[in-house]
CSV table of C-alpha atoms in Angstrom, one decimal:
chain,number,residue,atom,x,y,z
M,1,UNK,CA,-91.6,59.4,181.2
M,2,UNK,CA,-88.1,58.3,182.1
M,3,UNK,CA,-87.9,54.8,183.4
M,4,UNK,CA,-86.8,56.3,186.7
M,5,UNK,CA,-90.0,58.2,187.2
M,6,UNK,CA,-92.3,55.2,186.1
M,7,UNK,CA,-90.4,52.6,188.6
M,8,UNK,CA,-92.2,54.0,191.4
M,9,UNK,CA,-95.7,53.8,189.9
M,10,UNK,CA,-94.9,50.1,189.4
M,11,UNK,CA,-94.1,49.6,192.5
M,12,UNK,CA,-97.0,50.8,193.9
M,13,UNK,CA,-99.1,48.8,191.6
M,14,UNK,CA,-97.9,45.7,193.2
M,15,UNK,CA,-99.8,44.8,196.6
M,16,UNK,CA,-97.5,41.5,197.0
M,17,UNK,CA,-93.7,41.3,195.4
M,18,UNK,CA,-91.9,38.3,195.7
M,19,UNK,CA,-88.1,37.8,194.6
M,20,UNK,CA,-86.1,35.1,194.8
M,21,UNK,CA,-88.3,33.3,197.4
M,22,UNK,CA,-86.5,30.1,199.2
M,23,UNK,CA,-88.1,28.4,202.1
M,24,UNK,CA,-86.3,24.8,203.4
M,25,UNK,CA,-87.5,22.8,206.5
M,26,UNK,CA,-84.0,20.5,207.6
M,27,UNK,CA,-82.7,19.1,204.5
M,28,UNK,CA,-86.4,19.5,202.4
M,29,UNK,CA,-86.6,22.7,200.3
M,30,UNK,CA,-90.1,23.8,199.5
M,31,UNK,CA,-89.6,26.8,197.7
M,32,UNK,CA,-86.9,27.1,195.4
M,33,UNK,CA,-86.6,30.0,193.8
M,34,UNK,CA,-89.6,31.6,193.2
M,35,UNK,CA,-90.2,35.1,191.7
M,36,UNK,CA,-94.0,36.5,191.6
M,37,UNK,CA,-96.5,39.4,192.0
M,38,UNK,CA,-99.8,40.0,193.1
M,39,UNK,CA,-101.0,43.9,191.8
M,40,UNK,CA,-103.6,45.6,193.9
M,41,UNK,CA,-106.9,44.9,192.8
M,42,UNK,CA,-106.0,41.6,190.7
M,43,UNK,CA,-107.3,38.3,191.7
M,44,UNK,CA,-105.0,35.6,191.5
M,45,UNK,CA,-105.3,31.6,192.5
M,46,UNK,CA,-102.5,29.1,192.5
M,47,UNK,CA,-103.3,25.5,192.1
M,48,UNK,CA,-101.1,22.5,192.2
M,49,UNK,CA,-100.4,18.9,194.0
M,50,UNK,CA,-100.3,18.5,197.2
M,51,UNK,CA,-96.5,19.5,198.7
M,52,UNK,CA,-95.9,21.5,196.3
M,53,UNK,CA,-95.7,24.7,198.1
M,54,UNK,CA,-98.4,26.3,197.9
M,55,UNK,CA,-99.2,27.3,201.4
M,56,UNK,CA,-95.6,27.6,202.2
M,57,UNK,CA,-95.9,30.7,199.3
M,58,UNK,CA,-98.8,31.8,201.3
M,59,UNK,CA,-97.3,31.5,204.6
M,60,UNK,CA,-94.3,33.1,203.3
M,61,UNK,CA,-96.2,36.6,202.2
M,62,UNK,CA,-97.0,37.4,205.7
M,63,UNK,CA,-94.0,36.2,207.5
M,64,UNK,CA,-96.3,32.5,209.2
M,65,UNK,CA,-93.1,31.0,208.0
M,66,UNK,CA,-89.6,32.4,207.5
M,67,UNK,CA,-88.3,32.3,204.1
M,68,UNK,CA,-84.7,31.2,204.0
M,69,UNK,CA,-83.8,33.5,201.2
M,70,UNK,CA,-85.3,35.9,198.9
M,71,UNK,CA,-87.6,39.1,199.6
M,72,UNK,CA,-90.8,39.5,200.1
M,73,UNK,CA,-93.0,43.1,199.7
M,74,UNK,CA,-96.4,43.4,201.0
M,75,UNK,CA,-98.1,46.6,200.3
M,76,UNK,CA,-94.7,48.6,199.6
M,77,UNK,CA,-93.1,47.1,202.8
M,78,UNK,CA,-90.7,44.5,203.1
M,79,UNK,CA,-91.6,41.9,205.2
M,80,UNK,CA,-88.2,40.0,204.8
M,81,UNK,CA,-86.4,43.1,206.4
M,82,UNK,CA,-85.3,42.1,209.9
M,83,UNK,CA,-86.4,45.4,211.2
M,84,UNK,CA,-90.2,45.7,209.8
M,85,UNK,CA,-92.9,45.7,212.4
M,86,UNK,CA,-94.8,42.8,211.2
M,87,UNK,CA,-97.6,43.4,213.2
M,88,UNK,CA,-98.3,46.5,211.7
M,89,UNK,CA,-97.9,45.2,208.2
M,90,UNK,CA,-100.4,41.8,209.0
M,91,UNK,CA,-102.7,45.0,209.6
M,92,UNK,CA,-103.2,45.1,206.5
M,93,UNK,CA,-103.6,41.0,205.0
M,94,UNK,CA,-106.4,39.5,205.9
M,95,UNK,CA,-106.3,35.4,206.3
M,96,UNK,CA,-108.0,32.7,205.8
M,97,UNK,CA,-107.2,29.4,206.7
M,98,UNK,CA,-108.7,25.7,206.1
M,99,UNK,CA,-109.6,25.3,209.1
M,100,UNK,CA,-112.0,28.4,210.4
M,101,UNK,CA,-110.1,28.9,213.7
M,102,UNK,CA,-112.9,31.0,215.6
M,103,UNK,CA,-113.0,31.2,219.5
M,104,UNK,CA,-115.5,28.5,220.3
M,105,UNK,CA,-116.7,30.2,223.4
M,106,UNK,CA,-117.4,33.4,221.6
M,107,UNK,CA,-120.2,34.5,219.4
M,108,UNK,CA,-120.4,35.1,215.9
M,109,UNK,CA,-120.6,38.8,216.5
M,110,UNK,CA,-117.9,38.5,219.3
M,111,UNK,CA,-115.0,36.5,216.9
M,112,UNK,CA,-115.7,39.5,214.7
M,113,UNK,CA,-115.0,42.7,217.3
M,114,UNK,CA,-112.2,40.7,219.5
M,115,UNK,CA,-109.4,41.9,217.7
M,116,UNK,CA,-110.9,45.0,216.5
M,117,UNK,CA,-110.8,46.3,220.2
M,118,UNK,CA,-108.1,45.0,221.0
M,119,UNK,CA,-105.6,45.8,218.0
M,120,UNK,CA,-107.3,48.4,216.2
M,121,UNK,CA,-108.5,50.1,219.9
M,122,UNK,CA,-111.8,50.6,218.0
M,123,UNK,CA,-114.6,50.8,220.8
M,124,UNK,CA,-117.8,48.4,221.3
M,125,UNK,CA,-120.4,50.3,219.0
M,126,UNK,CA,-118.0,50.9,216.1
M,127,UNK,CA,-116.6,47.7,216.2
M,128,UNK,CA,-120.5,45.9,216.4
M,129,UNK,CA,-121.3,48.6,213.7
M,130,UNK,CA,-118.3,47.1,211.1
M,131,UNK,CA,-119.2,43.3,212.5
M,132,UNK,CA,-122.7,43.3,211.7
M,133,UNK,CA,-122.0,45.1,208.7
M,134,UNK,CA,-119.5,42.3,207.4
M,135,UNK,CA,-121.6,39.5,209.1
M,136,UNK,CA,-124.7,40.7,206.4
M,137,UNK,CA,-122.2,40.5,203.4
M,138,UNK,CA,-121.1,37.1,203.7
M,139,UNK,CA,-125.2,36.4,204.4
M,140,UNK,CA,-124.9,35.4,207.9
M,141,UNK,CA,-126.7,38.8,209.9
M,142,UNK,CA,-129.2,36.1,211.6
M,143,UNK,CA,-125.9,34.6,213.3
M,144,UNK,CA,-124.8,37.4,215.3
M,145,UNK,CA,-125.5,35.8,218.4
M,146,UNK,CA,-124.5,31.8,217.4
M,147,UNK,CA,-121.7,30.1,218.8
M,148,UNK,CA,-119.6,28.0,216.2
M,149,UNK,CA,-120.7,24.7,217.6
M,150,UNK,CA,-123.9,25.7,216.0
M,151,UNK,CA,-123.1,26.7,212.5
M,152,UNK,CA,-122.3,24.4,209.8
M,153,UNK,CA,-118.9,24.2,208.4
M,154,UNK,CA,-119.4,26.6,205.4
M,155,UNK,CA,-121.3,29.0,207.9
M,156,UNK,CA,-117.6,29.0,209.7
M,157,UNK,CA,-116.2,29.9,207.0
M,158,UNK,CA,-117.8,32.6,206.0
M,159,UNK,CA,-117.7,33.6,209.7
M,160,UNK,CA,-113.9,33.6,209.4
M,161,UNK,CA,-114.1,35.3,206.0
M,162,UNK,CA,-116.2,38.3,207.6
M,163,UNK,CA,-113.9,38.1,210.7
M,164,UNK,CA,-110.9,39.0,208.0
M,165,UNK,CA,-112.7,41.6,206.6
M,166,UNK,CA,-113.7,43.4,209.6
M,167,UNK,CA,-109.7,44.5,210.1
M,168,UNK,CA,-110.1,46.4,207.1
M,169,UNK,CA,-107.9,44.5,205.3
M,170,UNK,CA,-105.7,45.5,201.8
M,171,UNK,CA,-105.3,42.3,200.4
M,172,UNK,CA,-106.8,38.6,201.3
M,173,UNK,CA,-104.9,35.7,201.9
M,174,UNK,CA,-106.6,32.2,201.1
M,175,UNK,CA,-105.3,29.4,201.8
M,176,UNK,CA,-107.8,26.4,200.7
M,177,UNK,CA,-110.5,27.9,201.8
M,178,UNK,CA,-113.2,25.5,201.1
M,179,UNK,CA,-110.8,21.8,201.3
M,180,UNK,CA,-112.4,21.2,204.8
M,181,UNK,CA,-116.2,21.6,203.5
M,182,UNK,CA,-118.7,19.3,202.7
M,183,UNK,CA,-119.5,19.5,198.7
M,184,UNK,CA,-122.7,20.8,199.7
M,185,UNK,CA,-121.3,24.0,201.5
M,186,UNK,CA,-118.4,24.5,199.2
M,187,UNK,CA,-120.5,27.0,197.2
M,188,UNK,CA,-121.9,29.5,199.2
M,189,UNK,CA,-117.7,30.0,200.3
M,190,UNK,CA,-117.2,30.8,196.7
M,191,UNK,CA,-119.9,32.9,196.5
M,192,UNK,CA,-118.6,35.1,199.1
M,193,UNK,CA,-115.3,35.4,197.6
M,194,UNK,CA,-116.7,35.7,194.4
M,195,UNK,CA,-118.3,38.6,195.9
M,196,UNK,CA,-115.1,40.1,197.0
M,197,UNK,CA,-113.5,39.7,193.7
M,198,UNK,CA,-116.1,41.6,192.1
M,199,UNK,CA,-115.4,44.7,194.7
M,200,UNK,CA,-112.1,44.9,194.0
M,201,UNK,CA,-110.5,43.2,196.5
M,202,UNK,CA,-106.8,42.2,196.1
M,203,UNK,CA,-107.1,38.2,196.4
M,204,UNK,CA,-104.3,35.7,196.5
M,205,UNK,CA,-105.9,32.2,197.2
M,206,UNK,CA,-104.4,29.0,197.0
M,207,UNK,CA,-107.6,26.4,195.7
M,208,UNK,CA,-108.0,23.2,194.1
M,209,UNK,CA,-111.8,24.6,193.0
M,210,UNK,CA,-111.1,24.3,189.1
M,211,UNK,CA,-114.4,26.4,188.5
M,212,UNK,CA,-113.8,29.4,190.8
M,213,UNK,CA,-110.4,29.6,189.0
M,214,UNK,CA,-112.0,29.9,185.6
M,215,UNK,CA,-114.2,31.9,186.5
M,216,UNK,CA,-112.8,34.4,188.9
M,217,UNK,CA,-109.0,34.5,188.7
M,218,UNK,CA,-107.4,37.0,186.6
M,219,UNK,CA,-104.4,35.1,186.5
M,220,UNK,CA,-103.8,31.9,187.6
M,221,UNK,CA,-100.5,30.2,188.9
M,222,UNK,CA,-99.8,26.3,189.0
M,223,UNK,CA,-96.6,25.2,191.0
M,224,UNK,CA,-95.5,22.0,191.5
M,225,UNK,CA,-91.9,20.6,193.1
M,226,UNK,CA,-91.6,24.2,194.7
M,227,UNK,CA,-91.7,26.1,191.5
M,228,UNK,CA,-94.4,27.6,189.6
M,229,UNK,CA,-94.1,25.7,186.1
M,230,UNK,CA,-96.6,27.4,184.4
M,231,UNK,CA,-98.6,31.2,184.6
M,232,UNK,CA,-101.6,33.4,182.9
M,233,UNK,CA,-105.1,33.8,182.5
M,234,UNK,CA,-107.2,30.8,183.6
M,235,UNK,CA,-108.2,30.4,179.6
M,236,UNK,CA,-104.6,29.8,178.8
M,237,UNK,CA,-103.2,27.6,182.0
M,238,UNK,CA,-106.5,26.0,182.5
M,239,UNK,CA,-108.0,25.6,178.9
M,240,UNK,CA,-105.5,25.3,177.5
M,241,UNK,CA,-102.0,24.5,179.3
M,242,UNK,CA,-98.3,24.2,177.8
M,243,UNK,CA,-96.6,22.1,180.2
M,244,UNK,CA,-96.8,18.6,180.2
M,245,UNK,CA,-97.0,18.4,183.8
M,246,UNK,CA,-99.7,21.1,184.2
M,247,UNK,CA,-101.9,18.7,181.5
M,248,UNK,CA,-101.5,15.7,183.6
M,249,UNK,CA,-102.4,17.6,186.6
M,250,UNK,CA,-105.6,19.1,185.2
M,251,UNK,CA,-106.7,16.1,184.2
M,252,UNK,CA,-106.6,14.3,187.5
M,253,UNK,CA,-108.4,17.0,189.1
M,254,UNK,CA,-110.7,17.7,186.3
M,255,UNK,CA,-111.6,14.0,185.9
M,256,UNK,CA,-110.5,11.7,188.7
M,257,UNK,CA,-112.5,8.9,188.0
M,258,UNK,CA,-109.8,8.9,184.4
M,259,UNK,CA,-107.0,7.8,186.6
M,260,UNK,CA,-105.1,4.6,185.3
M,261,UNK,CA,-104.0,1.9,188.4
M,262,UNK,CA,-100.7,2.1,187.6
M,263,UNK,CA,-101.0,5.9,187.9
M,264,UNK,CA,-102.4,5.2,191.7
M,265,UNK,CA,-99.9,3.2,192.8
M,266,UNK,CA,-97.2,6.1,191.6
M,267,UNK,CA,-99.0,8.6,193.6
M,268,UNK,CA,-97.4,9.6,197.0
């Protein structure tokens, strides 16, 4: 096969394609330069300091923020052209944020069909049919009719995680899922996504959860200054990490209680 013929198989292979990514607020640039791919069916986390770009990289793949250079392909379609019809493309990327962002004076089961009817025109039974369906695989089918004032944080969460999925999504966009969770509740997030990582979903979540990256991530990115400094499978950035600034990361996060004073005080 000519490399002419196989170029269009690669491309399709990739569900998120990011070239030469810059993103600057004023004076600041947040992302300089970065080049990375997502391909469909891979699950892949980035870690990294706080202000480090992270969510800007997120924010970036489905157009939140504007990137000040660079391209960005979601799905085959570039987002960065200024004649795509985002709306059609966010079709297909599911989000979730760190904070759960559902209607407070809606149910459960209502957060889940509002924007089925109204975007995807689907009508009341169908859309019920898909929101109790997703409501039952993130273990929350006895919440259909609870108002978010009522559930816990993680119970959100998930809520917002079935909400996603309900569109029908491609792809899944986390952005720190679980930052704004008690520890207790942190794990039955993870479960969920776990969940979704074992069904094939096409998962691009931005985490400080160590464990979730070890165990779940087939690749795993760290960034840091607006770059990504260091790529691969968790076993070889996480276990085992070749950049000295990924080391000293991991081992603030793996073991804060390690951290030297004068280290502290350095810390923004």
């Amino acid at each position: 096969m000519t490399t002419e013929q196989a170029a269009p198989e690669t491309a399709a292979a990739q569900a998120i394609d990011v070239q030469g990514l810059r993103k600057s607020f004023g004076e600041l640039e947040v992302l300089r330069g970065i080049d990375f791919s997502v391909a469909r069916g891979e699950v892949v986390c980035v870690i990294g300091p706080s202000g480090s770009g992270k969510s800007t990289l997120l924010r970036c793949v489905n157009l939140l923020e504007e990137p000040s250079a660079g391209r960005v392909t979601v799905a085959g379609t570039e987002v960065t052209d200024p004649d795509v019809d985002i709306d059609l493309v966010r079709r297909r990327i599911g989000m979730v944020f760190q904070s759960f962002n559902l209607f407070p004076h809606l149910t459960a089961l209502e957060n889940l069909t509002i924007a089925q009817r109204r975007v995807l025109r689907r009508d009341r039974p169908e859309a019920e049919r898909i929101a109790r369906a997703n409501l039952e695989r993130v273990g929350l089918s006895d919440k259909a009719s609870a108002y978010p004032a009522k559930l816990s944080g993680g119970q959100q969460q998930r809520v917002a995680i079935a909400r996603a999925l309900s569109m029908e999504p491609e792809l899944m966009l986390f952005d720190e899922p679980t930052s704004a969770l008690d520890p207790e509740l942190v794990g039955d997030v993870l479960a969920v996504m776990r969940g979704l990582a074992q069904d094939g979903m096409t998962m691009l979540v931005v985490t400080h959860e160590m464990s979730f990256a070890r165990e779940v991530a087939d690749r795993v990115v760290f960034m840091d200054g607006g770059v990504i400094v260091e790529e691969g499978t968790p076993e070889q950035v996480v276990g085992a990490p070749q950049h000295e600034r990924t080391r000293t990361f991991l081992a603030r996060v793996l073991d804060p209680a390690a951290a030297e004073v004068s280290e502290v005080a350095d810390t923004p």
